[in-house]
Structures are given as C-alpha cells and as structure tokens.
GROMACS .gro file of C-alpha atoms in nm:
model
  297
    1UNK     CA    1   0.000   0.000   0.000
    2UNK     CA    2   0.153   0.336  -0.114
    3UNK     CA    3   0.182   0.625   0.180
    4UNK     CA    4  -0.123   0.802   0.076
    5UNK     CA    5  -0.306   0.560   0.084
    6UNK     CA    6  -0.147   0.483   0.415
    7UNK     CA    7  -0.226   0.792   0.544
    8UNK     CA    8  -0.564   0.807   0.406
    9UNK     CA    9  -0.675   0.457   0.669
   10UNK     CA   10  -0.480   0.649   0.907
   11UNK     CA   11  -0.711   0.964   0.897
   12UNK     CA   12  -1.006   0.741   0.871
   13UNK     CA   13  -0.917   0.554   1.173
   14UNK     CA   14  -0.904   0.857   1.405
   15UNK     CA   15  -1.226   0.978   1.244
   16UNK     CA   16  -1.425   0.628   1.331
   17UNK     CA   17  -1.286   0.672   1.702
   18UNK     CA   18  -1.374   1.032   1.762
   19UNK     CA   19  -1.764   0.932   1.572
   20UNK     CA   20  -1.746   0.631   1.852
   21UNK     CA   21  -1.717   0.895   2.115
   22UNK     CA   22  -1.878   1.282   1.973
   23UNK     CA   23  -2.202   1.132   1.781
   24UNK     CA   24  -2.570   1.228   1.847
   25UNK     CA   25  -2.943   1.135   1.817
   26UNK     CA   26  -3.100   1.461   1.722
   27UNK     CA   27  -3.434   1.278   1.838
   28UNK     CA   28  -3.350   1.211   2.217
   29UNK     CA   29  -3.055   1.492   2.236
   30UNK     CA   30  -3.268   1.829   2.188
   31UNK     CA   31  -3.620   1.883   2.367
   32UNK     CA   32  -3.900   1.892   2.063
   33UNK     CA   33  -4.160   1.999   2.307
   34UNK     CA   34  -4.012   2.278   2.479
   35UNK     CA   35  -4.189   2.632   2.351
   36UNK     CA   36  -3.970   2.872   2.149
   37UNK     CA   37  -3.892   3.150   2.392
   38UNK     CA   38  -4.052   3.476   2.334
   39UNK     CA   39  -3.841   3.770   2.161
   40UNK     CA   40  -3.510   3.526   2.101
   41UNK     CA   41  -3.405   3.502   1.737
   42UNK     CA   42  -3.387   3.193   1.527
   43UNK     CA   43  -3.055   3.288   1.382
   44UNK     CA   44  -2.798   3.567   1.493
   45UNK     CA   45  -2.935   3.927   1.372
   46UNK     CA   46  -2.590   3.978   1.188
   47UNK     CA   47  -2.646   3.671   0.991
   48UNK     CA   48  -2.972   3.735   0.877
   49UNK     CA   49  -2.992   3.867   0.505
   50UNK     CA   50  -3.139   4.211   0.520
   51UNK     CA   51  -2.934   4.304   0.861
   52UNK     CA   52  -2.765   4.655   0.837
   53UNK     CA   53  -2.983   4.741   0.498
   54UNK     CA   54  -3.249   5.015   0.493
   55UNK     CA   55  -3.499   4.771   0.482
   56UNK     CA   56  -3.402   4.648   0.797
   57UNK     CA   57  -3.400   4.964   0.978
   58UNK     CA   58  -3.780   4.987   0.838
   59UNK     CA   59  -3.864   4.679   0.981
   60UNK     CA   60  -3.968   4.615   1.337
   61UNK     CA   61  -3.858   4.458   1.601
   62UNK     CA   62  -4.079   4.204   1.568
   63UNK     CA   63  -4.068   4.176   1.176
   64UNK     CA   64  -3.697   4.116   1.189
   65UNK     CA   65  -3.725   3.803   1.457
   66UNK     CA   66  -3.987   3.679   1.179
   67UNK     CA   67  -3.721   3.708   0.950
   68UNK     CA   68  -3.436   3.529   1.149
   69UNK     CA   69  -3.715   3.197   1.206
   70UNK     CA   70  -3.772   3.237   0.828
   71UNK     CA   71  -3.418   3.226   0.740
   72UNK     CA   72  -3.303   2.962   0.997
   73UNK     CA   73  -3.600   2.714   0.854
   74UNK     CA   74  -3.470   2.785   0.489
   75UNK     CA   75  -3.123   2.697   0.609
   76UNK     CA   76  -3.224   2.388   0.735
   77UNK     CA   77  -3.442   2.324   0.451
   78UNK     CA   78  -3.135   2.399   0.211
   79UNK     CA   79  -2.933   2.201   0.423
   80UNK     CA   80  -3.152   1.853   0.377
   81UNK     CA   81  -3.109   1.936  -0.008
   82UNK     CA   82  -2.774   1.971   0.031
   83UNK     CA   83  -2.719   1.649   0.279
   84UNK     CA   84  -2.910   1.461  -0.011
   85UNK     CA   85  -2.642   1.529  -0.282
   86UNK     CA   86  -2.363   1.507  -0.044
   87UNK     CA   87  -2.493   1.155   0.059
   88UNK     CA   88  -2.510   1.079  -0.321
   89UNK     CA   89  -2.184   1.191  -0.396
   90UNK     CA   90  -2.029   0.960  -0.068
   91UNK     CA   91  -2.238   0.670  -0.166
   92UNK     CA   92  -2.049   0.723  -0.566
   93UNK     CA   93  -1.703   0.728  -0.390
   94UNK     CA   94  -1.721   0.434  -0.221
   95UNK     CA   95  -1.824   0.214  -0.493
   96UNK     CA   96  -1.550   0.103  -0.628
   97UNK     CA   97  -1.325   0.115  -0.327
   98UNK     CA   98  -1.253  -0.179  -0.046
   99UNK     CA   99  -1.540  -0.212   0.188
  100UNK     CA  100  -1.324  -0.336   0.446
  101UNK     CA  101  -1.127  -0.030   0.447
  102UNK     CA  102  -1.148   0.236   0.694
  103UNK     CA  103  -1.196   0.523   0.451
  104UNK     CA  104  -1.505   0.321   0.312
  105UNK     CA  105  -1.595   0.216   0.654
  106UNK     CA  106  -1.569   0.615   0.750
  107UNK     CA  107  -1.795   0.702   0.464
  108UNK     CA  108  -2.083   0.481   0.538
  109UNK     CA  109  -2.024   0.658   0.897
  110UNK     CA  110  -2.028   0.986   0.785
  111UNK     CA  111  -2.363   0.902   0.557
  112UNK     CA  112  -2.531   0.780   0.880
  113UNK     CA  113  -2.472   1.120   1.033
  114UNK     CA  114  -2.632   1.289   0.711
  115UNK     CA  115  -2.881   1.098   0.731
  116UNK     CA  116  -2.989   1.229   1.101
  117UNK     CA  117  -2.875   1.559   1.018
  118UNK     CA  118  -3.168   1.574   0.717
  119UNK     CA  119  -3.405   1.461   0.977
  120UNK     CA  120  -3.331   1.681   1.214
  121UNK     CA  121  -3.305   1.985   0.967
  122UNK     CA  122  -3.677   1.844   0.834
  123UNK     CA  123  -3.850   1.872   1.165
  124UNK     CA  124  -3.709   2.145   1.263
  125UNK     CA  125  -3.836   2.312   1.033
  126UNK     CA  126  -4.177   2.156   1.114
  127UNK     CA  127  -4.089   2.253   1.489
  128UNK     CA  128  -4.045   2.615   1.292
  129UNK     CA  129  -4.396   2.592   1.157
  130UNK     CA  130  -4.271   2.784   0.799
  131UNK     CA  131  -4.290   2.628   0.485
  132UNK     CA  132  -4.068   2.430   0.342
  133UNK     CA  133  -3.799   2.667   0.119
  134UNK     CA  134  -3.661   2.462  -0.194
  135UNK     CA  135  -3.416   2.592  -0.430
  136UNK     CA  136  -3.529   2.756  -0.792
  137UNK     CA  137  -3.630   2.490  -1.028
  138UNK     CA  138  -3.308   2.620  -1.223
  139UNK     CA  139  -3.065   2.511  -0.901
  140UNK     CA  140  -3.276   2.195  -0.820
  141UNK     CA  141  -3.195   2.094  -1.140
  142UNK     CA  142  -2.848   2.225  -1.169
  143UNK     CA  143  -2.811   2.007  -0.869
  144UNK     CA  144  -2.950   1.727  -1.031
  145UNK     CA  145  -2.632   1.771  -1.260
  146UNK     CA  146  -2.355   1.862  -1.068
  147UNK     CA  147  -2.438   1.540  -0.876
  148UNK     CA  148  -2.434   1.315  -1.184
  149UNK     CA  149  -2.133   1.480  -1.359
  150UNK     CA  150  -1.940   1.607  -1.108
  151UNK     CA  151  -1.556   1.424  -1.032
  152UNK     CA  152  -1.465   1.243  -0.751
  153UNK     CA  153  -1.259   1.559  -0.653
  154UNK     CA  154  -1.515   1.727  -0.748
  155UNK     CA  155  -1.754   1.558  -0.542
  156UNK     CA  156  -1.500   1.645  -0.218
  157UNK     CA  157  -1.499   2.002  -0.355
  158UNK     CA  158  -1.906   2.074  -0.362
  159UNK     CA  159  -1.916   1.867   0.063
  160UNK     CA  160  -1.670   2.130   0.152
  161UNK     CA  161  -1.895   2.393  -0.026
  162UNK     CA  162  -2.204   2.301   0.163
  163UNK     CA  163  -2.036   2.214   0.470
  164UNK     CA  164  -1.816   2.501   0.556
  165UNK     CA  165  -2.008   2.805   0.479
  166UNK     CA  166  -2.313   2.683   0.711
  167UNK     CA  167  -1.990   2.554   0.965
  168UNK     CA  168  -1.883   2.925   0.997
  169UNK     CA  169  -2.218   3.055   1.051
  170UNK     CA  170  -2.340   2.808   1.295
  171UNK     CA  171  -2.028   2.813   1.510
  172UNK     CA  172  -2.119   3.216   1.562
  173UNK     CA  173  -2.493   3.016   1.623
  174UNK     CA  174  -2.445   2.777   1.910
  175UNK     CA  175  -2.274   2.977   2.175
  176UNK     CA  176  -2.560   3.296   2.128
  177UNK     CA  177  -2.768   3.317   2.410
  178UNK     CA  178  -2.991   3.557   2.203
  179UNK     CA  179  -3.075   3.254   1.985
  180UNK     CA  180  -3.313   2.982   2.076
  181UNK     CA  181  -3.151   2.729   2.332
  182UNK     CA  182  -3.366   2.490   2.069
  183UNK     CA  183  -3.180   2.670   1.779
  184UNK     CA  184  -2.820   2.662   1.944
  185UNK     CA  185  -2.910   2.235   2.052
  186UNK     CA  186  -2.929   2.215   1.648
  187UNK     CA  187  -2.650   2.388   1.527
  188UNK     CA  188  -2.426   2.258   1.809
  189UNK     CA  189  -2.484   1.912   1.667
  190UNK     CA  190  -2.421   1.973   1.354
  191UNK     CA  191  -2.101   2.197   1.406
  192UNK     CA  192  -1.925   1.849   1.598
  193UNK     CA  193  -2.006   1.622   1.348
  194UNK     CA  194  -1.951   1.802   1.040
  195UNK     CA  195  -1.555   1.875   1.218
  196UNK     CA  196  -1.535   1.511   1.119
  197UNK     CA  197  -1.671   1.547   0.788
  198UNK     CA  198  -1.464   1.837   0.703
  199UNK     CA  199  -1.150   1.653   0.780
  200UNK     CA  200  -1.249   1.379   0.570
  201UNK     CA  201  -1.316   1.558   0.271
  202UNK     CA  202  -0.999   1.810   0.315
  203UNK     CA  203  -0.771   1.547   0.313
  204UNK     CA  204  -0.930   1.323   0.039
  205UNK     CA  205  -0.952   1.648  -0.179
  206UNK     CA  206  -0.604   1.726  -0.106
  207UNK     CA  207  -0.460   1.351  -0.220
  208UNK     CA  208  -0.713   1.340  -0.555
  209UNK     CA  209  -0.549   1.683  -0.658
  210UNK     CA  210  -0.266   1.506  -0.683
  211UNK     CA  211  -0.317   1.187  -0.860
  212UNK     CA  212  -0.617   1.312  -1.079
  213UNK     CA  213  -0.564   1.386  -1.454
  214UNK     CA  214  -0.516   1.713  -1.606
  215UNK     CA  215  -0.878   1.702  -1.794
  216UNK     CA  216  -1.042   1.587  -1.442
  217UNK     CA  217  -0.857   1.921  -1.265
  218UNK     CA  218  -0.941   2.177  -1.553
  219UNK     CA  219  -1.333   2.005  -1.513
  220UNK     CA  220  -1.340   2.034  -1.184
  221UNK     CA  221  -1.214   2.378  -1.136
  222UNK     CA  222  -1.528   2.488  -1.362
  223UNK     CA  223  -1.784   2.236  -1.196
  224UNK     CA  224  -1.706   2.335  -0.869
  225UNK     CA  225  -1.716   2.727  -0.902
  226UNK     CA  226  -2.053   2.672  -1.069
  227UNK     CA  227  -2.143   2.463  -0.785
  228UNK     CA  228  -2.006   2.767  -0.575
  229UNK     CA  229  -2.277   3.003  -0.731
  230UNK     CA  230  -2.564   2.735  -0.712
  231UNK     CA  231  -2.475   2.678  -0.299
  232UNK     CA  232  -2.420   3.027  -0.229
  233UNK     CA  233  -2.751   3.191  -0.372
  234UNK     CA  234  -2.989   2.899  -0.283
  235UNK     CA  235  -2.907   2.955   0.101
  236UNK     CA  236  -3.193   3.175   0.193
  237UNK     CA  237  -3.521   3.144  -0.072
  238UNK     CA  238  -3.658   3.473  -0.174
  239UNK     CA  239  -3.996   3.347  -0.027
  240UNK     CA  240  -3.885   3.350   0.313
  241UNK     CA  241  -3.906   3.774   0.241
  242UNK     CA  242  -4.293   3.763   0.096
  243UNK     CA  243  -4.362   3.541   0.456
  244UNK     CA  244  -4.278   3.856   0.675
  245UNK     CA  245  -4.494   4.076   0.470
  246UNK     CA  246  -4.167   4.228   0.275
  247UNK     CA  247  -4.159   4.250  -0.145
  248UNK     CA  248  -3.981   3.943  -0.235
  249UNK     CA  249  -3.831   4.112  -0.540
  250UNK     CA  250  -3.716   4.401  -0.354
  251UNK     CA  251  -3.575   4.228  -0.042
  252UNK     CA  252  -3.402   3.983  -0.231
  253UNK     CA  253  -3.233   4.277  -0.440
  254UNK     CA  254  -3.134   4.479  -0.082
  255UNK     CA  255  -2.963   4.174   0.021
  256UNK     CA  256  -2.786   4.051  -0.297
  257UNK     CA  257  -2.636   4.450  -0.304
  258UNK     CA  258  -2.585   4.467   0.070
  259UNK     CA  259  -2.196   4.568   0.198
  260UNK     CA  260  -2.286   4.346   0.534
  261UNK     CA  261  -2.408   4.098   0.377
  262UNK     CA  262  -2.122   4.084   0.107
  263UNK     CA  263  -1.883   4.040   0.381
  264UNK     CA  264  -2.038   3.823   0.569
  265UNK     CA  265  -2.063   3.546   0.250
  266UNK     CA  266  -1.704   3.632   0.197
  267UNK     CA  267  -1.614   3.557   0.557
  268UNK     CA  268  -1.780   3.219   0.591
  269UNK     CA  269  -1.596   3.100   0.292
  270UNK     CA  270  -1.262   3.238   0.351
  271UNK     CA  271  -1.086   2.990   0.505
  272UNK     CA  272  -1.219   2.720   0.242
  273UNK     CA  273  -1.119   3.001  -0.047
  274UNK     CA  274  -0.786   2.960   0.078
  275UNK     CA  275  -0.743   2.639   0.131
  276UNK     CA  276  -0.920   2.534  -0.217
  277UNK     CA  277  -0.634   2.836  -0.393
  278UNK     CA  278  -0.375   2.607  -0.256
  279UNK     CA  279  -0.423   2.323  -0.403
  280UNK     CA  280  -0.470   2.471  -0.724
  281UNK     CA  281  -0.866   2.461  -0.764
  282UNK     CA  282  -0.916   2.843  -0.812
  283UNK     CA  283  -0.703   2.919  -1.133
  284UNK     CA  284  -0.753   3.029  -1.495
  285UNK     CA  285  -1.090   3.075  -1.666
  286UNK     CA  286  -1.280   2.973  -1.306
  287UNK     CA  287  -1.149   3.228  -1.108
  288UNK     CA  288  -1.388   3.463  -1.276
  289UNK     CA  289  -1.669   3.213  -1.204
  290UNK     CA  290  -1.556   3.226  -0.863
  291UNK     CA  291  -1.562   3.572  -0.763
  292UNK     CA  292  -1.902   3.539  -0.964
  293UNK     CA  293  -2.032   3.306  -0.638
  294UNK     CA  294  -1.989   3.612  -0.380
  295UNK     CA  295  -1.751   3.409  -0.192
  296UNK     CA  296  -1.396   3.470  -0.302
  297UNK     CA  297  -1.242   3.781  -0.189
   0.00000   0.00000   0.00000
C-alpha cells in the first residue's frame, strides 16, 4: 500500500474513534416539546440577510425576529437538499473502493450522520412551523447535474462547499444566548459532526489533486465554481421575504447589493477560499466564475 493511501486509513481511523465517542441522536438529544422562547431570534441578527440594509432599519422589532425563524427554517431546509447530494456523492465514492477499508468504513459513517442531520433539519423546520424553502427549479436541477457529472474531486470540492459556509455561521450560532436554546441544541450538533466530515473531505480532496488527470482538474475547477454560485444563492429562498410581509423582489435585491451581507458570505468562505487556492482549484478561466459566487475575496 503506497503512503497516501497509508495515510488516508490512518485519517479514517481517528475519524471512526472520535464518531465512537462525539455522535448524536437529534431525536433524544434536543427537547421537541419545549416552547420557542418569546423575543429570542432563530438565527444571529448579523447573519440574517437584510441586517444593516435600509430595509431592515424599516422593519420592526418584531418583523426582523420573523425574518431570522424564516431564514433559519430555509437553512435547514437547504441544508436537507444539500445532505441529499452530499450523501449521493459519498455513496459514488465508495463504490468502487474496499469495503473493508477504513476510509469506506468512514464514509458509510459519515452518511449515517447525514442521514440524522436531514431529519433533524426536516422537523425542525416543522418545529419552525414555515414552509418548506426549496431551491429555484433552475438550481434543483443544476443540482440534479452537478451530482451526476461532477468528479470524484469534485464531489470532495461541492461537501466542503455546503459544509463550511453553514460551519462558519453556525459556530457564531451555538454559543448565542440571544438565539433559541432549541436553535443553538441544532447547530451545536451539527457543528461536531460536520468537524469530522470536514477533515475527511480536506484530506481526500487534497490527495485526488494530486493523482487526478489534467482534464479531471481543468473540469473540476469549472464544476465546482458553478457549484459555488448554485450553494451560495440557494441559502436563503426569496420566499422567506414575501412570509414577513416584505416584497420578495425588492428584499431579495437589498440583500444581494448589501456591503454586510457581502462580507459576511465572503467571511464564511474564507478559510475554504484559501485552502481550495492552494491546491490549485481556483485558477484560470474559473477564477472569474468564482468571484461570480460572492464568496472569493
């Protein structure tokens, strides 16, 4: 066995121990019947879309809590899309691999926590009482594609997409006592299992750069900063703006042209935008595609 692949069981070792000790059921772990408490967002006010626009200083008080329970259930109903193609992409990665192995063996783990995550993500949003926010049919469907076309590092690439930008903003999340303790149970979860996850898909990305083919790079460079622009505008659904009585057309325009918000996209992919520059994934005729997404700097 050659050293990456050496270090590859290795990583996937210590990731099967730590999932031994730091994993959670989302059904007995957080209290479903305990009431939301009155006046505590649903997301931090500096996360939420139209925070620091003139809309929002329209809004009330009240309006812009709406907002943040809005948001948070279109995050988590984003997120179940999101877990769904992920699990896909795992499930396409093991396949031809060693089931014995521990990377597969990790994999299968790692799909198990997915598949709690999308059901606690689902009725929480139930818990929410919103509807449930889907993408455009355009990025459902672009989806669709990326899913079915995209390369194995490819498939790494779009995890780390999904998986670090909502990281970032739910580790600023759990430790907010103006959020909902329910709210803060969720994103706690989430933020110590998808550590593992993020390891796992780091390092795989990291070795596949390496041994992949020069058409399977150039592809993937393109792939993935189109799967960049899909993620990054299907996070909060215009419709969650026409539920608090705002202009969906207009809201969804303050945000999109919003300084705050701006940064705050380009902050909770920062550390991935560097780490995915490294490697060699942002270069030539995708970098334009990139900055395209709202996330590079």
């Amino acid at each position: 066995m050659d050293t990456s692949l050496i270090d590859r069981e290795k990583t996937a070792e210590r990731l099967l121990a730590a999932s031994a000790k730091h994993s959670f059921d989302p059904d007995t772990e957080l209290d479903w019947d305990a009431p939301f408490e009155e006046g505590k967002w649903f997301w931090p006010p500096e996360l939420v879309s139209l925070y620091d626009t003139p809309l929002w200083q329209r809004m009330s008080q009240e309006q812009r809590v709406e907002l943040s329970r809005h948001e948070a259930a279109s995050l988590c109903s984003i997120g179940v899309w999101f877990e769904t193609i992920l699990m896909q992409l795992l499930l396409r990665h093991t396949y031809d691999l060693d089931p014995t192995s521990n990377h597969v063996r990790y994999a299968l783990t790692e799909i198990a926590d997915e598949c709690r995550h999308s059901k606690m993500f689902a009725r929480a949003v139930t818990k929410m009482g919103t509807p449930t926010y889907r993408p455009s049919r355009l990025d459902h469907n672009l989806g669709r594609l990326i899913k079915t076309v995209s390369t194995t590092p490819g498939a790494f690439t779009g995890t780390l997409l999904a998986e670090e930008i909502l990281d970032w903003m739910q580790r600023l999340t759990f430790p907010d006592d103006r959020v909902q303790p329910f709210v803060q149970g969720v994103t706690r979860i989430h933020v110590v299992e998808e550590a593992r996850h993020i390891r796992y898909a780091r390092e795989e990305l990291r070795r596949q750069m390496v041994t992949a083919p020069r058409w399977e790079v150039e592809f993937t460079r393109l792939t993935s900063a189109q799967a960049a622009r899909t993620i990054a505008r299907s996070l909060i659904s215009p419709q969650v703006y026409a539920s608090v009585g705002l202009d969906p057309v207009q809201a969804a325009e303050a945000a999109r042209t919003s300084p705050h918000r701006r940064e705050v996209m380009r902050q909770s992919a920062k550390r991935l935008m560097d780490f995915l520059d490294e490697i060699g994934l942002i270069k030539g005729p995708s970098r334009k595609l990139w900055r395209s997404s709202g996330l590079l700097g």
